[in-house]
PDB file of C-alpha atoms in Angstrom:
ATOM      1  CA  GLN A1178     188.700 -68.221 -40.073  1.00  0.00           C
ATOM      2  CA  VAL A1179     186.358 -71.054 -40.992  1.00  0.00           C
ATOM      3  CA  ASN A1180     182.689 -70.595 -41.737  1.00  0.00           C
ATOM      4  CA  LEU A1181     179.995 -73.204 -42.270  1.00  0.00           C
ATOM      5  CA  LEU A1182     177.083 -71.933 -44.316  1.00  0.00           C
ATOM      6  CA  GLU A1183     173.881 -73.963 -44.187  1.00  0.00           C
ATOM      7  CA  SER A1184     170.903 -73.804 -46.498  1.00  0.00           C
ATOM      8  CA  GLY A1185     167.737 -75.713 -47.329  1.00  0.00           C
ATOM      9  CA  GLY A1186     165.714 -75.617 -44.135  1.00  0.00           C
ATOM     10  CA  GLY A1187     162.021 -74.874 -44.231  1.00  0.00           C
ATOM     11  CA  LEU A1188     158.484 -76.127 -43.753  1.00  0.00           C
ATOM     12  CA  VAL A1189     157.218 -79.293 -45.416  1.00  0.00           C
ATOM     13  CA  GLN A1190     154.237 -81.604 -45.065  1.00  0.00           C
ATOM     14  CA  SER A1191     154.501 -85.059 -43.579  1.00  0.00           C
ATOM     15  CA  GLY A1192     155.801 -87.466 -46.198  1.00  0.00           C
ATOM     16  CA  GLY A1193     157.567 -84.727 -48.108  1.00  0.00           C
ATOM     17  CA  SER A1194     161.231 -84.210 -48.885  1.00  0.00           C
ATOM     18  CA  LEU A1195     163.800 -81.572 -48.132  1.00  0.00           C
ATOM     19  CA  GLY A1196     167.471 -81.151 -48.977  1.00  0.00           C
ATOM     20  CA  LEU A1197     170.045 -79.494 -46.725  1.00  0.00           C
ATOM     21  CA  SER A1198     173.449 -78.254 -47.828  1.00  0.00           C
ATOM     22  CA  CYS A1199     176.462 -77.024 -45.896  1.00  0.00           C
ATOM     23  CA  THR A1200     179.622 -75.484 -47.332  1.00  0.00           C
ATOM     24  CA  ALA A1201     182.858 -74.815 -45.479  1.00  0.00           C
ATOM     25  CA  SER A1202     184.795 -71.717 -46.484  1.00  0.00           C
ATOM     26  CA  GLY A1203     187.888 -69.928 -45.260  1.00  0.00           C
ATOM     27  CA  ASN A1204     191.582 -70.689 -44.908  1.00  0.00           C
ATOM     28  CA  PHE A1205     192.237 -74.349 -44.152  1.00  0.00           C
ATOM     29  CA  GLU A1206     194.100 -77.399 -45.385  1.00  0.00           C
ATOM     30  CA  GLY A1207     191.207 -79.770 -45.754  1.00  0.00           C
ATOM     31  CA  VAL A1208     187.952 -81.087 -44.387  1.00  0.00           C
ATOM     32  CA  ALA A1209     187.693 -84.503 -42.774  1.00  0.00           C
ATOM     33  CA  ASP A1210     184.380 -85.790 -41.384  1.00  0.00           C
ATOM     34  CA  MET A1211     181.256 -83.808 -42.144  1.00  0.00           C
ATOM     35  CA  GLY A1212     177.768 -84.398 -40.870  1.00  0.00           C
ATOM     36  CA  TRP A1213     174.415 -83.288 -39.611  1.00  0.00           C
ATOM     37  CA  TYR A1214     173.024 -83.214 -36.104  1.00  0.00           C
ATOM     38  CA  ARG A1215     169.659 -82.060 -34.840  1.00  0.00           C
ATOM     39  CA  GLN A1216     168.266 -80.646 -31.651  1.00  0.00           C
ATOM     40  CA  VAL A1217     164.797 -80.048 -30.252  1.00  0.00           C
ATOM     41  CA  PRO A1218     164.479 -77.389 -27.538  1.00  0.00           C
ATOM     42  CA  GLY A1219     165.060 -78.985 -24.149  1.00  0.00           C
ATOM     43  CA  ASN A1220     166.776 -82.021 -25.644  1.00  0.00           C
ATOM     44  CA  GLN A1221     170.352 -82.958 -26.426  1.00  0.00           C
ATOM     45  CA  ARG A1222     171.866 -82.565 -29.869  1.00  0.00           C
ATOM     46  CA  ASP A1223     171.726 -85.921 -31.649  1.00  0.00           C
ATOM     47  CA  LEU A1224     173.621 -87.329 -34.594  1.00  0.00           C
ATOM     48  CA  VAL A1225     171.644 -87.645 -37.810  1.00  0.00           C
ATOM     49  CA  ALA A1226     174.291 -88.694 -40.316  1.00  0.00           C
ATOM     50  CA  THR A1227     178.002 -88.287 -40.971  1.00  0.00           C
ATOM     51  CA  ILE A1228     180.256 -88.944 -43.926  1.00  0.00           C
ATOM     52  CA  SER A1229     184.024 -89.281 -44.119  1.00  0.00           C
ATOM     53  CA  ARG A1230     186.335 -87.745 -46.691  1.00  0.00           C
ATOM     54  CA  SER A1231     186.436 -91.063 -48.520  1.00  0.00           C
ATOM     55  CA  GLY A1232     182.647 -91.362 -48.546  1.00  0.00           C
ATOM     56  CA  ASP A1233     181.950 -93.752 -45.678  1.00  0.00           C
ATOM     57  CA  SER A1234     178.604 -92.828 -44.152  1.00  0.00           C
ATOM     58  CA  ASN A1235     176.964 -93.383 -40.798  1.00  0.00           C
ATOM     59  CA  TYR A1236     173.278 -92.876 -39.948  1.00  0.00           C
ATOM     60  CA  ALA A1237     171.126 -92.775 -36.878  1.00  0.00           C
ATOM     61  CA  ASP A1238     168.838 -95.812 -36.970  1.00  0.00           C
ATOM     62  CA  ILE A1239     165.674 -93.714 -37.081  1.00  0.00           C
ATOM     63  CA  VAL A1240     166.692 -92.009 -40.333  1.00  0.00           C
ATOM     64  CA  ARG A1241     168.737 -94.691 -42.105  1.00  0.00           C
ATOM     65  CA  ASP A1242     165.973 -95.799 -44.485  1.00  0.00           C
ATOM     66  CA  ARG A1243     164.843 -92.275 -45.314  1.00  0.00           C
ATOM     67  CA  PHE A1244     167.839 -89.913 -45.393  1.00  0.00           C
ATOM     68  CA  VAL A1245     170.884 -89.892 -47.665  1.00  0.00           C
ATOM     69  CA  ILE A1246     174.096 -88.031 -46.929  1.00  0.00           C
ATOM     70  CA  SER A1247     176.639 -87.124 -49.605  1.00  0.00           C
ATOM     71  CA  ARG A1248     179.541 -84.728 -50.107  1.00  0.00           C
ATOM     72  CA  ASP A1249     181.549 -82.934 -52.745  1.00  0.00           C
ATOM     73  CA  ASN A1250     185.159 -82.690 -51.606  1.00  0.00           C
ATOM     74  CA  ALA A1251     186.102 -80.214 -54.324  1.00  0.00           C
ATOM     75  CA  LYS A1252     183.433 -77.827 -53.040  1.00  0.00           C
ATOM     76  CA  ASN A1253     183.852 -78.665 -49.337  1.00  0.00           C
ATOM     77  CA  THR A1254     180.137 -79.293 -49.249  1.00  0.00           C
ATOM     78  CA  VAL A1255     177.951 -81.857 -47.515  1.00  0.00           C
ATOM     79  CA  HIS A1256     174.347 -82.542 -48.468  1.00  0.00           C
ATOM     80  CA  LEU A1257     171.536 -84.284 -46.622  1.00  0.00           C
ATOM     81  CA  GLN A1258     168.572 -85.455 -48.652  1.00  0.00           C
ATOM     82  CA  MET A1259     165.643 -86.087 -46.346  1.00  0.00           C
ATOM     83  CA  ASN A1260     162.772 -88.164 -47.674  1.00  0.00           C
ATOM     84  CA  GLY A1261     159.590 -89.409 -46.056  1.00  0.00           C
ATOM     85  CA  LEU A1262     159.739 -86.689 -43.446  1.00  0.00           C
ATOM     86  CA  LYS A1263     157.744 -87.115 -40.258  1.00  0.00           C
ATOM     87  CA  PRO A1264     156.599 -84.581 -37.643  1.00  0.00           C
ATOM     88  CA  GLU A1265     159.117 -86.078 -35.228  1.00  0.00           C
ATOM     89  CA  ASP A1266     161.897 -84.974 -37.602  1.00  0.00           C
ATOM     90  CA  THR A1267     161.089 -81.380 -36.703  1.00  0.00           C
ATOM     91  CA  ALA A1268     164.199 -79.815 -35.177  1.00  0.00           C
ATOM     92  CA  VAL A1269     167.033 -77.395 -35.729  1.00  0.00           C
ATOM     93  CA  TYR A1270     169.574 -79.111 -37.934  1.00  0.00           C
ATOM     94  CA  TYR A1271     173.259 -78.279 -37.443  1.00  0.00           C
ATOM     95  CA  CYS A1272     176.113 -78.887 -39.813  1.00  0.00           C
ATOM     96  CA  ARG A1273     179.381 -80.123 -38.289  1.00  0.00           C
ATOM     97  CA  ALA A1274     182.722 -80.333 -40.020  1.00  0.00           C
ATOM     98  CA  VAL A1275     186.139 -81.412 -38.803  1.00  0.00           C
ATOM     99  CA  VAL A1276     188.481 -78.898 -40.426  1.00  0.00           C
ATOM    100  CA  GLU A1277     192.221 -79.431 -40.821  1.00  0.00           C
ATOM    101  CA  GLU A1278     194.214 -76.225 -40.353  1.00  0.00           C
ATOM    102  CA  ARG A1279     197.898 -75.241 -40.286  1.00  0.00           C
ATOM    103  CA  TYR A1280     198.219 -75.550 -36.502  1.00  0.00           C
ATOM    104  CA  PHE A1281     195.507 -78.166 -36.097  1.00  0.00           C
ATOM    105  CA  PRO A1282     196.537 -80.755 -38.692  1.00  0.00           C
ATOM    106  CA  LYS A1283     194.423 -83.451 -37.063  1.00  0.00           C
ATOM    107  CA  GLY A1284     191.390 -81.223 -37.415  1.00  0.00           C
ATOM    108  CA  GLN A1285     189.021 -79.474 -35.073  1.00  0.00           C
ATOM    109  CA  PRO A1286     185.226 -79.348 -35.196  1.00  0.00           C
ATOM    110  CA  TYR A1287     183.204 -76.407 -36.406  1.00  0.00           C
ATOM    111  CA  TRP A1288     179.449 -75.968 -36.198  1.00  0.00           C
ATOM    112  CA  GLY A1289     177.027 -74.155 -38.436  1.00  0.00           C
ATOM    113  CA  GLN A1290     174.466 -71.718 -37.119  1.00  0.00           C
ATOM    114  CA  GLY A1291     171.633 -74.219 -37.530  1.00  0.00           C
ATOM    115  CA  THR A1292     168.660 -74.311 -39.862  1.00  0.00           C
ATOM    116  CA  GLN A1293     165.064 -74.987 -38.864  1.00  0.00           C
ATOM    117  CA  VAL A1294     163.244 -77.967 -40.349  1.00  0.00           C
ATOM    118  CA  THR A1295     159.542 -78.157 -39.577  1.00  0.00           C
ATOM    119  CA  VAL A1296     157.325 -81.032 -40.699  1.00  0.00           C
ATOM    120  CA  SER A1297     153.589 -80.465 -40.423  1.00  0.00           C
ATOM    121  CA  PRO A1298     151.204 -83.371 -39.669  1.00  0.00           C
TER     122      PRO A1298
END
């Protein structure tokens, strides 16, 4: 089984910073794309940032100048450094990882449980 463990959520003031981490564990061959998505109650889940195995990153326009995504392939971990946080960044943040397994060599997506990020005015 594959498990995605998220950490780093919490409450911060507007303009502050917060770092999120997500680690994949279990029995698998490798981890391809990893990323973060966020969702506000009543809304769809939106892409925040993704990063490939080779380090190519992709950001939503509204966070590109403020957030930085990175990963450690040896640890199967992805990190999201969030700077200049705004109240509109408040959401549940979900880790997503495309995991390559014995019978799914092209990979299949897994989701973390989600971690709450709240930015006060």
